[in-house]
């Protein structure tokens, strides 16, 4: 039996990889997708999601627009220098006519949690505003959800948007604090491990020549993203943030070091704002789960994601009617 998954994303380039990976994963079924501000506006991210789903002929999956602003403050304009002005590396995917559903993302999540009582799994790879709004609207939500996997934070490494804060958490620290302190099991997949998993140019070229249009679109979108990462790695390649969270959630990748520890998000206005403060004291001799801790912090994985992800993306078959990727 496949496990029901709700994906919450700010569809940029690595979100697109995560989406393609999830569509290629037989263990789970995507039952809904919510869009949130982050790499681009919530509306633009949803457009990207809808067009990618159309390439895969999966417009049956409901997509909802979510929050365009964080709980505190306003959408800051996204990350065009990382993901391109449209979020998907400025590639063009033909419009499909498919639109988002009428519910907002938090409503969709709440409804799916009721429909899949106790079984729904959440994968969140953007700022956590939609999840926080759902928690605010229904504090009973955690009891209906099997697990939450979040790409976000930096436990023992620097941040990527401030010296200490990772982008998804920094874009809505108040929401992140609500999510990591709610009474559901959270697996946090931070920069510590996402930056250690990289996709190289040879793999990107294989994606560009893949059978499935969505895999080819991901390969094309990565072209822009690879340029951004030259400053980080000294060569054209990219980190695998969102697909790593997706693969850990699905079970395709296993955490090697992932202690459950107290985690708080800094919501002050000082230089620590957005930092994920993970209490990793006492872990020198090996991972130790702290009593009562509900957040598991993935510090290391078994093996590398790239070969596993490539196998799944290259195995995707072309739907009958080819969509149009430029
Ligand atoms: C995270 O921020 C976004 O730019 C990526 O899509 C990823 O979710 C990495 O910090
Ligand atoms: Ca993302």
mmCIF file of C-alpha atoms and ligand atoms in Angstrom:
data_model
loop_
_atom_site.group_PDB
_atom_site.id
_atom_site.type_symbol
_atom_site.label_atom_id
_atom_site.label_comp_id
_atom_site.label_asym_id
_atom_site.label_seq_id
_atom_site.Cartn_x
_atom_site.Cartn_y
_atom_site.Cartn_z
ATOM 1 C CA UNK A 1 0.000 0.000 0.000
ATOM 2 C CA UNK A 2 1.337 3.441 -0.867
ATOM 3 C CA UNK A 3 1.618 6.061 1.891
ATOM 4 C CA UNK A 4 -0.251 9.374 1.380
ATOM 5 C CA UNK A 5 1.999 12.441 1.187
ATOM 6 C CA UNK A 6 1.223 16.175 1.238
ATOM 7 C CA UNK A 7 4.084 18.244 -0.234
ATOM 8 C CA UNK A 8 4.516 21.905 0.715
ATOM 9 C CA UNK A 9 6.971 23.763 -1.518
ATOM 10 C CA UNK A 10 8.170 27.072 -2.982
ATOM 11 C CA UNK A 11 8.806 25.588 -6.391
ATOM 12 C CA UNK A 12 12.294 26.570 -7.358
ATOM 13 C CA UNK A 13 14.876 24.365 -9.042
ATOM 14 C CA UNK A 14 15.571 21.910 -6.219
ATOM 15 C CA UNK A 15 11.869 21.754 -5.301
ATOM 16 C CA UNK A 16 11.334 20.620 -8.912
ATOM 17 C CA UNK A 17 13.860 17.826 -8.400
ATOM 18 C CA UNK A 18 12.047 16.813 -5.211
ATOM 19 C CA UNK A 19 8.722 16.801 -7.036
ATOM 20 C CA UNK A 20 10.065 14.636 -9.868
ATOM 21 C CA UNK A 21 11.620 12.278 -7.316
ATOM 22 C CA UNK A 22 8.330 11.942 -5.435
ATOM 23 C CA UNK A 23 6.418 11.266 -8.663
ATOM 24 C CA UNK A 24 8.963 8.532 -9.370
ATOM 25 C CA UNK A 25 8.648 6.927 -5.916
ATOM 26 C CA UNK A 26 6.384 3.875 -5.718
ATOM 27 C CA UNK A 27 6.359 3.907 -1.898
ATOM 28 C CA UNK A 28 4.190 7.012 -1.691
ATOM 29 C CA UNK A 29 1.292 8.747 -3.356
ATOM 30 C CA UNK A 30 1.232 12.531 -3.634
ATOM 31 C CA UNK A 31 -2.300 13.406 -2.514
ATOM 32 C CA UNK A 32 -1.884 17.182 -2.489
ATOM 33 C CA UNK A 33 0.623 19.982 -2.959
ATOM 34 C CA UNK A 34 0.601 23.413 -1.320
ATOM 35 C CA UNK A 35 2.574 26.400 -2.546
ATOM 36 C CA UNK A 36 4.222 28.930 -0.271
ATOM 37 C CA UNK A 37 6.319 32.087 -0.678
ATOM 38 C CA UNK A 38 10.070 31.553 -0.726
ATOM 39 C CA UNK A 39 12.165 31.153 -3.858
ATOM 40 C CA UNK A 40 9.366 32.932 -5.756
ATOM 41 C CA UNK A 41 5.895 34.213 -4.864
ATOM 42 C CA UNK A 42 3.385 31.567 -3.817
ATOM 43 C CA UNK A 43 1.431 32.082 -7.066
ATOM 44 C CA UNK A 44 4.527 31.709 -9.272
ATOM 45 C CA UNK A 45 5.616 28.604 -7.389
ATOM 46 C CA UNK A 46 2.185 27.067 -7.903
ATOM 47 C CA UNK A 47 2.348 27.851 -11.631
ATOM 48 C CA UNK A 48 5.687 26.041 -11.761
ATOM 49 C CA UNK A 49 4.226 23.077 -9.886
ATOM 50 C CA UNK A 50 1.187 22.881 -12.174
ATOM 51 C CA UNK A 51 3.301 22.981 -15.315
ATOM 52 C CA UNK A 52 5.722 20.347 -14.035
ATOM 53 C CA UNK A 53 2.776 18.119 -13.101
ATOM 54 C CA UNK A 54 1.343 18.593 -16.583
ATOM 55 C CA UNK A 55 4.632 17.401 -18.087
ATOM 56 C CA UNK A 56 4.221 14.238 -16.045
ATOM 57 C CA UNK A 57 0.502 14.038 -16.851
ATOM 58 C CA UNK A 58 -0.295 14.200 -13.151
ATOM 59 C CA UNK A 59 -2.770 17.076 -13.138
ATOM 60 C CA UNK A 60 -4.977 14.801 -11.037
ATOM 61 C CA UNK A 61 -2.951 15.895 -7.969
ATOM 62 C CA UNK A 62 -4.654 18.903 -6.295
ATOM 63 C CA UNK A 63 -2.449 21.981 -5.988
ATOM 64 C CA UNK A 64 -3.348 24.858 -3.660
ATOM 65 C CA UNK A 65 -1.924 28.355 -3.354
ATOM 66 C CA UNK A 66 -0.808 29.102 0.183
ATOM 67 C CA UNK A 67 0.646 32.021 2.077
ATOM 68 C CA UNK A 68 2.451 34.684 0.075
ATOM 69 C CA UNK A 69 3.770 36.395 3.216
ATOM 70 C CA UNK A 70 5.425 35.035 6.329
ATOM 71 C CA UNK A 71 3.533 35.219 9.661
ATOM 72 C CA UNK A 72 5.494 38.376 10.457
ATOM 73 C CA UNK A 73 6.484 40.809 7.683
ATOM 74 C CA UNK A 74 6.165 40.477 3.929
ATOM 75 C CA UNK A 75 7.459 38.383 1.029
ATOM 76 C CA UNK A 76 10.931 39.738 0.310
ATOM 77 C CA UNK A 77 11.079 39.046 -3.441
ATOM 78 C CA UNK A 78 12.492 35.535 -3.583
ATOM 79 C CA UNK A 79 15.866 34.328 -4.835
ATOM 80 C CA UNK A 80 16.087 35.090 -8.585
ATOM 81 C CA UNK A 81 19.901 34.966 -8.400
ATOM 82 C CA UNK A 82 19.670 31.317 -7.270
ATOM 83 C CA UNK A 83 16.577 29.938 -9.025
ATOM 84 C CA UNK A 84 16.022 32.400 -11.900
ATOM 85 C CA UNK A 85 13.284 35.026 -12.181
ATOM 86 C CA UNK A 86 10.579 32.373 -12.656
ATOM 87 C CA UNK A 87 12.019 29.993 -10.050
ATOM 88 C CA UNK A 88 12.785 27.201 -12.510
ATOM 89 C CA UNK A 89 16.013 28.521 -13.970
ATOM 90 C CA UNK A 90 14.146 30.655 -16.523
ATOM 91 C CA UNK A 91 13.175 27.638 -18.635
ATOM 92 C CA UNK A 92 9.781 27.882 -20.256
ATOM 93 C CA UNK A 93 7.202 25.180 -19.820
ATOM 94 C CA UNK A 94 4.034 25.675 -21.801
ATOM 95 C CA UNK A 95 0.984 26.791 -19.857
ATOM 96 C CA UNK A 96 -1.541 24.029 -19.481
ATOM 97 C CA UNK A 97 -4.780 25.674 -18.479
ATOM 98 C CA UNK A 98 -4.772 23.652 -15.250
ATOM 99 C CA UNK A 99 -5.304 25.875 -12.225
ATOM 100 C CA UNK A 100 -5.038 25.616 -8.469
ATOM 101 C CA UNK A 101 -7.987 24.375 -6.399
ATOM 102 C CA UNK A 102 -10.216 26.820 -4.494
ATOM 103 C CA UNK A 103 -8.994 25.870 -1.006
ATOM 104 C CA UNK A 104 -5.836 27.506 0.294
ATOM 105 C CA UNK A 105 -2.874 25.277 1.141
ATOM 106 C CA UNK A 106 -3.540 25.174 4.892
ATOM 107 C CA UNK A 107 -7.173 24.121 4.241
ATOM 108 C CA UNK A 108 -6.010 21.447 1.808
ATOM 109 C CA UNK A 109 -3.566 20.110 4.388
ATOM 110 C CA UNK A 110 -6.234 20.053 7.100
ATOM 111 C CA UNK A 111 -8.691 18.262 4.823
ATOM 112 C CA UNK A 112 -6.132 15.662 3.722
ATOM 113 C CA UNK A 113 -5.166 15.027 7.347
ATOM 114 C CA UNK A 114 -8.830 14.264 8.130
ATOM 115 C CA UNK A 115 -9.231 12.094 5.017
ATOM 116 C CA UNK A 116 -6.047 10.118 5.790
ATOM 117 C CA UNK A 117 -6.435 10.219 9.591
ATOM 118 C CA UNK A 118 -3.169 9.153 11.244
ATOM 119 C CA UNK A 119 -1.524 8.196 7.956
ATOM 120 C CA UNK A 120 -0.766 11.480 6.192
ATOM 121 C CA UNK A 121 2.909 12.330 5.852
ATOM 122 C CA UNK A 122 4.022 15.918 5.292
ATOM 123 C CA UNK A 123 7.118 16.896 3.361
ATOM 124 C CA UNK A 124 7.883 20.611 3.615
ATOM 125 C CA UNK A 125 10.666 22.035 1.462
ATOM 126 C CA UNK A 126 9.888 25.751 1.657
ATOM 127 C CA UNK A 127 9.193 28.233 4.455
ATOM 128 C CA UNK A 128 6.812 26.707 7.003
ATOM 129 C CA UNK A 129 4.029 29.324 6.900
ATOM 130 C CA UNK A 130 1.326 27.002 5.499
ATOM 131 C CA UNK A 131 2.033 24.381 8.143
ATOM 132 C CA UNK A 132 1.955 27.003 10.912
ATOM 133 C CA UNK A 133 -1.358 28.386 9.622
ATOM 134 C CA UNK A 134 -2.827 24.882 9.582
ATOM 135 C CA UNK A 135 -1.652 24.352 13.178
ATOM 136 C CA UNK A 136 -3.189 27.680 14.164
ATOM 137 C CA UNK A 137 -6.538 26.785 12.528
ATOM 138 C CA UNK A 138 -6.628 23.301 14.027
ATOM 139 C CA UNK A 139 -4.366 22.585 17.008
ATOM 140 C CA UNK A 140 -5.481 18.907 16.778
ATOM 141 C CA UNK A 141 -3.640 18.533 13.456
ATOM 142 C CA UNK A 142 -0.486 16.872 14.893
ATOM 143 C CA UNK A 143 -2.552 13.925 16.142
ATOM 144 C CA UNK A 144 -3.735 13.204 12.594
ATOM 145 C CA UNK A 145 -0.320 13.253 10.926
ATOM 146 C CA UNK A 146 2.104 10.314 10.806
ATOM 147 C CA UNK A 147 5.301 12.287 10.229
ATOM 148 C CA UNK A 148 6.679 15.629 9.092
ATOM 149 C CA UNK A 149 9.927 15.961 7.163
ATOM 150 C CA UNK A 150 11.355 19.447 6.753
ATOM 151 C CA UNK A 151 14.233 20.656 4.597
ATOM 152 C CA UNK A 152 15.585 23.441 6.709
ATOM 153 C CA UNK A 153 18.013 24.754 9.232
ATOM 154 C CA UNK A 154 21.708 24.518 9.903
ATOM 155 C CA UNK A 155 22.694 22.504 12.978
ATOM 156 C CA UNK A 156 26.507 22.502 13.119
ATOM 157 C CA UNK A 157 27.342 24.418 9.934
ATOM 158 C CA UNK A 158 26.876 28.067 8.895
ATOM 159 C CA UNK A 159 23.620 29.271 7.384
ATOM 160 C CA UNK A 160 23.185 30.060 3.697
ATOM 161 C CA UNK A 161 21.225 33.301 3.941
ATOM 162 C CA UNK A 162 22.706 34.764 7.135
ATOM 163 C CA UNK A 163 25.773 33.570 9.024
ATOM 164 C CA UNK A 164 23.553 31.246 11.068
ATOM 165 C CA UNK A 165 20.197 30.901 9.261
ATOM 166 C CA UNK A 166 19.117 28.667 6.392
ATOM 167 C CA UNK A 167 16.684 30.184 3.840
ATOM 168 C CA UNK A 168 13.508 28.169 4.517
ATOM 169 C CA UNK A 169 13.676 28.848 8.244
ATOM 170 C CA UNK A 170 14.885 32.449 7.855
ATOM 171 C CA UNK A 171 11.964 33.310 5.577
ATOM 172 C CA UNK A 172 9.517 32.581 8.406
ATOM 173 C CA UNK A 173 11.182 31.897 11.763
ATOM 174 C CA UNK A 174 7.920 32.232 13.725
ATOM 175 C CA UNK A 175 6.274 29.566 11.561
ATOM 176 C CA UNK A 176 9.305 27.289 11.884
ATOM 177 C CA UNK A 177 9.254 27.633 15.662
ATOM 178 C CA UNK A 178 5.561 26.627 15.692
ATOM 179 C CA UNK A 179 6.290 23.569 13.534
ATOM 180 C CA UNK A 180 9.322 22.272 15.452
ATOM 181 C CA UNK A 181 7.617 22.690 18.822
ATOM 182 C CA UNK A 182 4.264 21.100 17.846
ATOM 183 C CA UNK A 183 3.572 17.587 19.119
ATOM 184 C CA UNK A 184 4.293 15.648 15.940
ATOM 185 C CA UNK A 185 7.420 13.761 14.937
ATOM 186 C CA UNK A 186 9.616 16.024 12.810
ATOM 187 C CA UNK A 187 12.653 14.981 10.814
ATOM 188 C CA UNK A 188 14.775 18.030 10.117
ATOM 189 C CA UNK A 189 17.070 17.760 7.092
ATOM 190 C CA UNK A 190 19.452 20.711 7.469
ATOM 191 C CA UNK A 191 22.294 22.160 5.411
ATOM 192 C CA UNK A 192 24.711 19.900 7.308
ATOM 193 C CA UNK A 193 23.649 17.051 5.098
ATOM 194 C CA UNK A 194 21.993 18.691 2.051
ATOM 195 C CA UNK A 195 25.211 20.527 1.138
ATOM 196 C CA UNK A 196 27.107 17.249 1.442
ATOM 197 C CA UNK A 197 24.933 15.734 -1.313
ATOM 198 C CA UNK A 198 25.744 17.083 -4.746
ATOM 199 C CA UNK A 199 24.632 16.560 -8.351
ATOM 200 C CA UNK A 200 27.305 16.913 -11.035
ATOM 201 C CA UNK A 201 27.287 18.079 -14.636
ATOM 202 C CA UNK A 202 27.436 14.557 -16.107
ATOM 203 C CA UNK A 203 24.221 13.670 -14.266
ATOM 204 C CA UNK A 204 22.577 16.934 -15.316
ATOM 205 C CA UNK A 205 23.341 16.078 -18.947
ATOM 206 C CA UNK A 206 21.809 12.631 -18.482
ATOM 207 C CA UNK A 207 18.673 14.308 -17.147
ATOM 208 C CA UNK A 208 18.556 16.579 -20.204
ATOM 209 C CA UNK A 209 18.500 13.435 -22.373
ATOM 210 C CA UNK A 210 16.023 11.510 -20.198
ATOM 211 C CA UNK A 211 12.874 9.925 -21.589
ATOM 212 C CA UNK A 212 10.398 11.706 -19.308
ATOM 213 C CA UNK A 213 9.675 15.393 -20.081
ATOM 214 C CA UNK A 214 9.690 16.285 -16.368
ATOM 215 C CA UNK A 215 13.194 14.844 -15.955
ATOM 216 C CA UNK A 216 14.379 16.789 -19.007
ATOM 217 C CA UNK A 217 12.817 19.987 -17.622
ATOM 218 C CA UNK A 218 14.655 19.460 -14.333
ATOM 219 C CA UNK A 219 17.927 18.977 -16.222
ATOM 220 C CA UNK A 220 17.343 22.202 -18.168
ATOM 221 C CA UNK A 221 16.383 24.174 -15.030
ATOM 222 C CA UNK A 222 19.530 22.977 -13.256
ATOM 223 C CA UNK A 223 21.705 24.787 -15.804
ATOM 224 C CA UNK A 224 21.032 28.149 -14.097
ATOM 225 C CA UNK A 225 21.242 26.655 -10.590
ATOM 226 C CA UNK A 226 24.642 25.093 -11.325
ATOM 227 C CA UNK A 227 26.059 28.544 -12.123
ATOM 228 C CA UNK A 228 25.028 29.794 -8.684
ATOM 229 C CA UNK A 229 26.839 26.931 -6.948
ATOM 230 C CA UNK A 230 30.207 27.571 -8.612
ATOM 231 C CA UNK A 231 31.017 30.021 -5.797
ATOM 232 C CA UNK A 232 30.222 27.341 -3.172
ATOM 233 C CA UNK A 233 31.879 24.259 -4.704
ATOM 234 C CA UNK A 234 34.351 25.708 -7.229
ATOM 235 C CA UNK A 235 32.696 23.838 -10.113
ATOM 236 C CA UNK A 236 29.302 23.593 -11.841
ATOM 237 C CA UNK A 237 27.145 21.329 -9.713
ATOM 238 C CA UNK A 238 24.404 21.770 -7.147
ATOM 239 C CA UNK A 239 23.454 20.908 -3.613
ATOM 240 C CA UNK A 240 20.495 18.539 -3.274
ATOM 241 C CA UNK A 241 18.497 20.257 -0.526
ATOM 242 C CA UNK A 242 14.859 19.459 -1.247
ATOM 243 C CA UNK A 243 15.310 16.077 -2.964
ATOM 244 C CA UNK A 244 17.303 14.850 0.028
ATOM 245 C CA UNK A 245 14.444 15.696 2.391
ATOM 246 C CA UNK A 246 12.051 13.949 -0.026
ATOM 247 C CA UNK A 247 14.246 10.841 -0.246
ATOM 248 C CA UNK A 248 14.652 10.614 3.532
ATOM 249 C CA UNK A 249 10.891 11.005 3.989
ATOM 250 C CA UNK A 250 10.155 8.290 1.433
ATOM 251 C CA UNK A 251 12.796 5.935 2.863
ATOM 252 C CA UNK A 252 14.917 5.873 -0.303
ATOM 253 C CA UNK A 253 17.777 7.396 1.706
ATOM 254 C CA UNK A 254 18.506 6.406 5.284
ATOM 255 C CA UNK A 255 19.822 8.748 7.945
ATOM 256 C CA UNK A 256 23.088 7.500 9.476
ATOM 257 C CA UNK A 257 23.429 10.066 12.272
ATOM 258 C CA UNK A 258 20.103 11.576 13.284
ATOM 259 C CA UNK A 259 19.640 12.134 17.011
ATOM 260 C CA UNK A 260 16.297 13.332 18.388
ATOM 261 C CA UNK A 261 17.163 16.483 20.322
ATOM 262 C CA UNK A 262 15.478 19.671 21.553
ATOM 263 C CA UNK A 263 15.288 22.239 18.734
ATOM 264 C CA UNK A 264 14.199 25.860 18.943
ATOM 265 C CA UNK A 265 14.173 28.537 16.261
ATOM 266 C CA UNK A 266 15.551 31.969 17.099
ATOM 267 C CA UNK A 267 12.684 34.454 16.609
ATOM 268 C CA UNK A 268 14.487 37.463 18.052
ATOM 269 C CA UNK A 269 15.398 40.423 15.871
ATOM 270 C CA UNK A 270 19.137 40.097 16.397
ATOM 271 C CA UNK A 271 21.796 38.432 14.257
ATOM 272 C CA UNK A 272 20.610 34.991 15.353
ATOM 273 C CA UNK A 273 17.139 35.388 13.808
ATOM 274 C CA UNK A 274 16.150 32.213 11.952
ATOM 275 C CA UNK A 275 18.853 30.037 13.477
ATOM 276 C CA UNK A 276 17.845 26.467 14.342
ATOM 277 C CA UNK A 277 19.273 26.021 17.807
ATOM 278 C CA UNK A 278 19.743 22.237 18.093
ATOM 279 C CA UNK A 279 20.848 20.969 21.480
ATOM 280 C CA UNK A 280 23.581 18.610 20.331
ATOM 281 C CA UNK A 281 25.485 18.573 23.593
ATOM 282 C CA UNK A 282 26.644 15.164 24.783
ATOM 283 C CA UNK A 283 26.818 13.589 21.310
ATOM 284 C CA UNK A 284 30.611 13.233 20.995
ATOM 285 C CA UNK A 285 30.672 9.457 21.576
ATOM 286 C CA UNK A 286 27.784 8.809 19.171
ATOM 287 C CA UNK A 287 24.180 9.838 18.574
ATOM 288 C CA UNK A 288 22.013 9.937 21.703
ATOM 289 C CA UNK A 289 18.248 10.541 21.564
ATOM 290 C CA UNK A 290 17.170 13.005 24.241
ATOM 291 C CA UNK A 291 14.118 12.005 26.243
ATOM 292 C CA UNK A 292 10.931 13.693 25.053
ATOM 293 C CA UNK A 293 12.581 15.264 21.984
ATOM 294 C CA UNK A 294 10.290 15.181 18.939
ATOM 295 C CA UNK A 295 12.707 16.562 16.335
ATOM 296 C CA UNK A 296 15.237 14.243 14.726
ATOM 297 C CA UNK A 297 18.115 16.189 13.161
ATOM 298 C CA UNK A 298 19.739 14.447 10.203
ATOM 299 C CA UNK A 299 23.467 15.144 10.369
ATOM 300 C CA UNK A 300 24.643 12.398 7.991
ATOM 301 C CA UNK A 301 23.068 9.949 5.556
ATOM 302 C CA UNK A 302 23.952 6.402 4.488
ATOM 303 C CA UNK A 303 25.416 6.745 1.009
ATOM 304 C CA UNK A 304 24.953 9.522 -1.509
ATOM 305 C CA UNK A 305 21.647 10.745 -2.894
ATOM 306 C CA UNK A 306 22.717 11.494 -6.482
ATOM 307 C CA UNK A 307 22.916 7.881 -7.802
ATOM 308 C CA UNK A 308 19.662 6.914 -6.113
ATOM 309 C CA UNK A 309 17.817 10.003 -7.356
ATOM 310 C CA UNK A 310 19.195 9.604 -10.865
ATOM 311 C CA UNK A 311 18.024 5.990 -11.008
ATOM 312 C CA UNK A 312 14.485 7.060 -10.152
ATOM 313 C CA UNK A 313 14.356 10.095 -12.439
ATOM 314 C CA UNK A 314 15.774 8.186 -15.388
ATOM 315 C CA UNK A 315 13.267 5.385 -14.833
ATOM 316 C CA UNK A 316 10.341 7.789 -15.286
ATOM 317 C CA UNK A 317 8.558 6.991 -18.536
ATOM 318 C CA UNK A 318 7.249 9.545 -21.017
ATOM 319 C CA UNK A 319 3.491 9.937 -20.863
ATOM 320 C CA UNK A 320 1.658 9.258 -24.129
ATOM 321 C CA UNK A 321 1.170 12.865 -25.164
ATOM 322 C CA UNK A 322 4.478 14.714 -25.083
ATOM 323 C CA UNK A 323 4.265 18.136 -23.430
ATOM 324 C CA UNK A 324 6.247 21.061 -24.657
ATOM 325 C CA UNK A 325 9.566 21.897 -22.952
ATOM 326 C CA UNK A 326 11.670 24.745 -24.342
HETATM 327 C C1 LIG B 1 16.280 25.823 0.610
HETATM 328 O O1 LIG B 1 16.001 27.170 0.187
HETATM 329 C C2 LIG B 1 15.506 27.182 -1.135
HETATM 330 O O2 LIG B 1 16.237 28.091 -1.902
HETATM 331 C C3 LIG B 1 15.650 25.785 -1.676
HETATM 332 O O3 LIG B 1 14.570 25.464 -2.524
HETATM 333 C C4 LIG B 1 15.683 24.922 -0.445
HETATM 334 O O4 LIG B 1 14.386 24.538 -0.057
HETATM 335 C C5 LIG B 1 17.762 25.673 0.822
HETATM 336 O O5 LIG B 1 18.221 26.552 1.790
HETATM 337 CA CA1 LIG B 2 12.491 24.841 -1.570
#
